[in-house]
Amino acid sequence: DARLMRSLGADRVIDYRRENWWELNEFKGSNKFDIIIDLVGGYKSWKLSHKPGSAVLKSNLFGGRYVTFTGDDRYLQLHTAKDLLCFLSRYSWRSFWTHNLWPFYPSYTYQMDPPDSSTLSKSLMEVLNLAADGEFKVVLDRRSPFGFSLSSVKNALKLQASYSAKGKVIVEVGK
């Protein structure tokens, strides 16, 4: 919620239920974002960030970067080798295309492996360093931690899938 975000130091809070961040004039023209780190939106957010005529993220020519930790599909299902190949090629091609062939879009990075300094951008490393120095506050949902019983884990997963958690959802495996 907005109070929580402001208590964490946010200058501007956008309630996605009331405002479309990609339509706000304050993020267009010379005020475009340098980087968007996407933890939820997937492909739809990627497309909206650089929509022709109303882009809110700088192009790769001007250092614009889109880093996502989520895939295009809300529920990923890989049943065959072909599914896996399609999944990997989609993100690899999008990344290669925006980094090397089409500088008019922001560079696209799908981060699916554990981060290390050789693969992360300087900006993201700065955020991770803030976290390591204790300057980055982690917020847990007030209902966390959940126990490690079948019903508790189901409740934790249900809360996570609802997108209504106010912070991280934790399942405590052992003490």
PDB file of C-alpha atoms in Angstrom:
ATOM      1  CA  ASP A   1       0.000   0.000   0.000  1.00  0.00           C
ATOM      2  CA  ALA A   2       0.972   3.641  -0.399  1.00  0.00           C
ATOM      3  CA  ARG A   3       1.843   4.212   3.290  1.00  0.00           C
ATOM      4  CA  LEU A   4       4.201   1.246   3.304  1.00  0.00           C
ATOM      5  CA  MET A   5       5.922   2.398   0.106  1.00  0.00           C
ATOM      6  CA  ARG A   6       6.358   5.949   1.442  1.00  0.00           C
ATOM      7  CA  SER A   7       7.769   4.602   4.718  1.00  0.00           C
ATOM      8  CA  LEU A   8      10.375   2.799   2.600  1.00  0.00           C
ATOM      9  CA  GLY A   9      11.354   6.073   0.943  1.00  0.00           C
ATOM     10  CA  ALA A  10       9.398   6.063  -2.324  1.00  0.00           C
ATOM     11  CA  ASP A  11       9.121   9.513  -3.900  1.00  0.00           C
ATOM     12  CA  ARG A  12       6.060   8.553  -5.907  1.00  0.00           C
ATOM     13  CA  VAL A  13       3.641   5.667  -5.380  1.00  0.00           C
ATOM     14  CA  ILE A  14       1.466   4.433  -8.221  1.00  0.00           C
ATOM     15  CA  ASP A  15      -1.583   2.365  -7.334  1.00  0.00           C
ATOM     16  CA  TYR A  16      -1.959   0.093 -10.361  1.00  0.00           C
ATOM     17  CA  ARG A  17      -5.672  -0.287  -9.574  1.00  0.00           C
ATOM     18  CA  ARG A  18      -6.219   3.469 -10.085  1.00  0.00           C
ATOM     19  CA  GLU A  19      -3.477   4.593 -12.483  1.00  0.00           C
ATOM     20  CA  ASN A  20      -1.716   3.080 -15.458  1.00  0.00           C
ATOM     21  CA  TRP A  21       1.979   3.877 -14.962  1.00  0.00           C
ATOM     22  CA  TRP A  22       2.573   3.737 -18.718  1.00  0.00           C
ATOM     23  CA  GLU A  23       0.005   6.502 -19.353  1.00  0.00           C
ATOM     24  CA  LEU A  24       1.285   9.081 -16.857  1.00  0.00           C
ATOM     25  CA  ASN A  25       2.659  12.193 -18.568  1.00  0.00           C
ATOM     26  CA  GLU A  26       5.141  12.813 -15.756  1.00  0.00           C
ATOM     27  CA  PHE A  27       7.167   9.819 -17.006  1.00  0.00           C
ATOM     28  CA  LYS A  28       7.274  10.826 -20.661  1.00  0.00           C
ATOM     29  CA  GLY A  29       9.441  13.160 -22.720  1.00  0.00           C
ATOM     30  CA  SER A  30      12.620  14.042 -20.843  1.00  0.00           C
ATOM     31  CA  ASN A  31      11.433  12.293 -17.626  1.00  0.00           C
ATOM     32  CA  LYS A  32      11.558   8.725 -18.917  1.00  0.00           C
ATOM     33  CA  PHE A  33      12.857   5.972 -16.678  1.00  0.00           C
ATOM     34  CA  ASP A  34      16.463   4.800 -17.055  1.00  0.00           C
ATOM     35  CA  ILE A  35      15.605   1.332 -15.786  1.00  0.00           C
ATOM     36  CA  ILE A  36      12.526  -0.701 -14.944  1.00  0.00           C
ATOM     37  CA  ILE A  37      12.977  -3.747 -12.735  1.00  0.00           C
ATOM     38  CA  ASP A  38       9.930  -5.946 -13.267  1.00  0.00           C
ATOM     39  CA  LEU A  39       9.010  -8.467 -10.595  1.00  0.00           C
ATOM     40  CA  VAL A  40       5.399  -9.101 -11.665  1.00  0.00           C
ATOM     41  CA  GLY A  41       4.263  -7.702 -15.015  1.00  0.00           C
ATOM     42  CA  GLY A  42       5.973  -9.867 -17.628  1.00  0.00           C
ATOM     43  CA  TYR A  43       5.608  -9.329 -21.369  1.00  0.00           C
ATOM     44  CA  LYS A  44       2.677  -6.923 -21.081  1.00  0.00           C
ATOM     45  CA  SER A  45       4.729  -4.513 -18.946  1.00  0.00           C
ATOM     46  CA  TRP A  46       7.688  -4.838 -21.321  1.00  0.00           C
ATOM     47  CA  LYS A  47       5.519  -3.831 -24.294  1.00  0.00           C
ATOM     48  CA  LEU A  48       3.853  -0.977 -22.399  1.00  0.00           C
ATOM     49  CA  SER A  49       7.190   0.469 -21.232  1.00  0.00           C
ATOM     50  CA  HIS A  50       8.273   1.370 -24.768  1.00  0.00           C
ATOM     51  CA  LYS A  51       4.960   1.704 -26.582  1.00  0.00           C
ATOM     52  CA  PRO A  52       5.483   3.899 -29.667  1.00  0.00           C
ATOM     53  CA  GLY A  53       4.344   7.463 -29.062  1.00  0.00           C
ATOM     54  CA  SER A  54       3.985   7.030 -25.312  1.00  0.00           C
ATOM     55  CA  ALA A  55       7.174   5.348 -24.079  1.00  0.00           C
ATOM     56  CA  VAL A  56       8.068   5.826 -20.414  1.00  0.00           C
ATOM     57  CA  LEU A  57      11.426   4.000 -20.625  1.00  0.00           C
ATOM     58  CA  LYS A  58      14.436   5.347 -22.500  1.00  0.00           C
ATOM     59  CA  SER A  59      15.637   3.479 -25.566  1.00  0.00           C
ATOM     60  CA  ASN A  60      18.874   1.489 -25.513  1.00  0.00           C
ATOM     61  CA  LEU A  61      20.510   4.395 -27.395  1.00  0.00           C
ATOM     62  CA  PHE A  62      20.065   6.494 -24.248  1.00  0.00           C
ATOM     63  CA  GLY A  63      20.820   3.747 -21.715  1.00  0.00           C
ATOM     64  CA  GLY A  64      17.279   2.467 -21.150  1.00  0.00           C
ATOM     65  CA  ARG A  65      17.152  -0.980 -19.542  1.00  0.00           C
ATOM     66  CA  TYR A  66      14.296  -3.332 -18.739  1.00  0.00           C
ATOM     67  CA  VAL A  67      15.258  -6.106 -16.307  1.00  0.00           C
ATOM     68  CA  THR A  68      12.673  -8.736 -15.503  1.00  0.00           C
ATOM     69  CA  PHE A  69      12.638 -11.619 -13.071  1.00  0.00           C
ATOM     70  CA  THR A  70       9.292 -12.893 -14.298  1.00  0.00           C
ATOM     71  CA  GLY A  71       8.329 -14.645 -17.489  1.00  0.00           C
ATOM     72  CA  ASP A  72       5.680 -13.802 -20.038  1.00  0.00           C
ATOM     73  CA  ASP A  73       3.229 -16.339 -18.660  1.00  0.00           C
ATOM     74  CA  ARG A  74       1.848 -16.193 -15.143  1.00  0.00           C
ATOM     75  CA  TYR A  75       1.979 -19.970 -14.805  1.00  0.00           C
ATOM     76  CA  LEU A  76       4.910 -21.503 -16.631  1.00  0.00           C
ATOM     77  CA  GLN A  77       4.388 -25.077 -17.789  1.00  0.00           C
ATOM     78  CA  LEU A  78       7.208 -26.980 -19.457  1.00  0.00           C
ATOM     79  CA  HIS A  79       6.163 -30.515 -20.369  1.00  0.00           C
ATOM     80  CA  THR A  80       8.445 -31.302 -23.288  1.00  0.00           C
ATOM     81  CA  ALA A  81      11.895 -30.461 -24.596  1.00  0.00           C
ATOM     82  CA  LYS A  82      10.170 -28.355 -27.262  1.00  0.00           C
ATOM     83  CA  ASP A  83       8.416 -26.305 -24.535  1.00  0.00           C
ATOM     84  CA  LEU A  84      11.769 -25.686 -22.855  1.00  0.00           C
ATOM     85  CA  LEU A  85      13.439 -24.722 -26.134  1.00  0.00           C
ATOM     86  CA  CYS A  86      10.633 -22.277 -26.994  1.00  0.00           C
ATOM     87  CA  PHE A  87      10.792 -20.787 -23.510  1.00  0.00           C
ATOM     88  CA  LEU A  88      14.555 -20.231 -23.603  1.00  0.00           C
ATOM     89  CA  SER A  89      14.701 -19.000 -27.193  1.00  0.00           C
ATOM     90  CA  ARG A  90      11.959 -16.403 -26.625  1.00  0.00           C
ATOM     91  CA  TYR A  91      13.935 -14.617 -23.903  1.00  0.00           C
ATOM     92  CA  SER A  92      17.337 -15.144 -25.486  1.00  0.00           C
ATOM     93  CA  TRP A  93      16.180 -13.716 -28.806  1.00  0.00           C
ATOM     94  CA  ARG A  94      14.447 -10.714 -27.199  1.00  0.00           C
ATOM     95  CA  SER A  95      17.587  -9.943 -25.205  1.00  0.00           C
ATOM     96  CA  PHE A  96      19.945 -10.382 -28.181  1.00  0.00           C
ATOM     97  CA  TRP A  97      17.701  -8.330 -30.451  1.00  0.00           C
ATOM     98  CA  THR A  98      17.412  -5.361 -28.062  1.00  0.00           C
ATOM     99  CA  HIS A  99      21.069  -5.385 -26.995  1.00  0.00           C
ATOM    100  CA  ASN A 100      22.592  -5.792 -30.459  1.00  0.00           C
ATOM    101  CA  LEU A 101      20.185  -5.302 -33.345  1.00  0.00           C
ATOM    102  CA  TRP A 102      17.505  -2.794 -32.406  1.00  0.00           C
ATOM    103  CA  PRO A 103      18.778   0.067 -30.192  1.00  0.00           C
ATOM    104  CA  PHE A 104      15.486   1.967 -30.466  1.00  0.00           C
ATOM    105  CA  TYR A 105      13.925  -0.261 -27.786  1.00  0.00           C
ATOM    106  CA  PRO A 106      15.266  -0.464 -24.238  1.00  0.00           C
ATOM    107  CA  SER A 107      17.685  -3.321 -23.675  1.00  0.00           C
ATOM    108  CA  TYR A 108      15.813  -6.359 -22.331  1.00  0.00           C
ATOM    109  CA  THR A 109      17.291  -8.696 -19.734  1.00  0.00           C
ATOM    110  CA  TYR A 110      15.531 -11.747 -18.371  1.00  0.00           C
ATOM    111  CA  GLN A 111      17.338 -12.595 -15.153  1.00  0.00           C
ATOM    112  CA  MET A 112      16.684 -16.233 -14.380  1.00  0.00           C
ATOM    113  CA  ASP A 113      19.952 -17.341 -12.875  1.00  0.00           C
ATOM    114  CA  PRO A 114      21.424 -16.341  -9.524  1.00  0.00           C
ATOM    115  CA  PRO A 115      22.818 -12.834  -9.844  1.00  0.00           C
ATOM    116  CA  ASP A 116      26.555 -12.254 -10.002  1.00  0.00           C
ATOM    117  CA  SER A 117      28.590  -9.191 -10.796  1.00  0.00           C
ATOM    118  CA  SER A 118      29.483 -10.335 -14.322  1.00  0.00           C
ATOM    119  CA  THR A 119      25.868 -10.493 -15.543  1.00  0.00           C
ATOM    120  CA  LEU A 120      24.102  -7.715 -13.690  1.00  0.00           C
ATOM    121  CA  SER A 121      24.007  -4.114 -14.726  1.00  0.00           C
ATOM    122  CA  LYS A 122      25.771  -1.520 -12.633  1.00  0.00           C
ATOM    123  CA  SER A 123      22.440  -0.087 -11.434  1.00  0.00           C
ATOM    124  CA  LEU A 124      21.160  -3.428 -10.213  1.00  0.00           C
ATOM    125  CA  MET A 125      24.471  -4.141  -8.462  1.00  0.00           C
ATOM    126  CA  GLU A 126      24.062  -0.818  -6.639  1.00  0.00           C
ATOM    127  CA  VAL A 127      20.629  -1.923  -5.400  1.00  0.00           C
ATOM    128  CA  LEU A 128      22.027  -5.274  -4.255  1.00  0.00           C
ATOM    129  CA  ASN A 129      24.911  -3.525  -2.479  1.00  0.00           C
ATOM    130  CA  LEU A 130      22.402  -1.306  -0.650  1.00  0.00           C
ATOM    131  CA  ALA A 131      20.652  -4.476   0.501  1.00  0.00           C
ATOM    132  CA  ALA A 132      23.949  -5.999   1.666  1.00  0.00           C
ATOM    133  CA  ASP A 133      24.771  -2.801   3.607  1.00  0.00           C
ATOM    134  CA  GLY A 134      21.409  -2.882   5.383  1.00  0.00           C
ATOM    135  CA  GLU A 135      20.146   0.202   3.528  1.00  0.00           C
ATOM    136  CA  PHE A 136      17.451  -1.761   1.707  1.00  0.00           C
ATOM    137  CA  LYS A 137      14.535  -2.792   3.906  1.00  0.00           C
ATOM    138  CA  VAL A 138      12.831  -6.149   3.344  1.00  0.00           C
ATOM    139  CA  VAL A 139       9.153  -6.148   4.267  1.00  0.00           C
ATOM    140  CA  LEU A 140       7.399  -9.339   5.290  1.00  0.00           C
ATOM    141  CA  ASP A 141       3.676  -9.807   4.963  1.00  0.00           C
ATOM    142  CA  ARG A 142       2.122  -9.575   8.428  1.00  0.00           C
ATOM    143  CA  ARG A 143       0.806 -13.158   8.069  1.00  0.00           C
ATOM    144  CA  SER A 144       4.342 -14.532   7.638  1.00  0.00           C
ATOM    145  CA  PRO A 145       5.968 -16.775   8.541  1.00  0.00           C
ATOM    146  CA  PHE A 146       3.747 -19.700   7.617  1.00  0.00           C
ATOM    147  CA  GLY A 147       4.460 -23.096   9.128  1.00  0.00           C
ATOM    148  CA  PHE A 148       5.737 -26.053   7.117  1.00  0.00           C
ATOM    149  CA  SER A 149       2.520 -28.083   7.194  1.00  0.00           C
ATOM    150  CA  LEU A 150       0.594 -28.916   4.033  1.00  0.00           C
ATOM    151  CA  SER A 151      -2.280 -26.566   4.885  1.00  0.00           C
ATOM    152  CA  SER A 152       0.064 -23.697   5.856  1.00  0.00           C
ATOM    153  CA  VAL A 153       2.110 -24.021   2.661  1.00  0.00           C
ATOM    154  CA  LYS A 154      -1.116 -24.063   0.627  1.00  0.00           C
ATOM    155  CA  ASN A 155      -2.234 -20.872   2.407  1.00  0.00           C
ATOM    156  CA  ALA A 156       1.123 -19.214   1.724  1.00  0.00           C
ATOM    157  CA  LEU A 157       0.970 -20.124  -1.964  1.00  0.00           C
ATOM    158  CA  LYS A 158      -2.645 -18.944  -2.180  1.00  0.00           C
ATOM    159  CA  LEU A 159      -1.670 -15.589  -0.662  1.00  0.00           C
ATOM    160  CA  GLN A 160       1.278 -15.238  -3.051  1.00  0.00           C
ATOM    161  CA  ALA A 161      -0.901 -16.056  -6.084  1.00  0.00           C
ATOM    162  CA  SER A 162      -3.515 -13.496  -5.006  1.00  0.00           C
ATOM    163  CA  TYR A 163      -1.084 -10.582  -5.507  1.00  0.00           C
ATOM    164  CA  SER A 164      -2.488  -9.102  -2.287  1.00  0.00           C
ATOM    165  CA  ALA A 165       0.474  -9.797   0.008  1.00  0.00           C
ATOM    166  CA  LYS A 166       1.982  -6.683   1.572  1.00  0.00           C
ATOM    167  CA  GLY A 167       5.598  -7.844   1.504  1.00  0.00           C
ATOM    168  CA  LYS A 168       7.357 -11.163   1.164  1.00  0.00           C
ATOM    169  CA  VAL A 169       5.513 -14.375   1.999  1.00  0.00           C
ATOM    170  CA  ILE A 170       7.713 -16.653   4.103  1.00  0.00           C
ATOM    171  CA  VAL A 171       7.363 -20.387   4.846  1.00  0.00           C
ATOM    172  CA  GLU A 172       9.458 -21.400   7.843  1.00  0.00           C
ATOM    173  CA  VAL A 173      11.017 -24.798   7.218  1.00  0.00           C
ATOM    174  CA  GLY A 174      12.916 -25.204  10.481  1.00  0.00           C
ATOM    175  CA  LYS A 175      14.445 -23.280  13.316  1.00  0.00           C
TER     176      LYS A 175
END
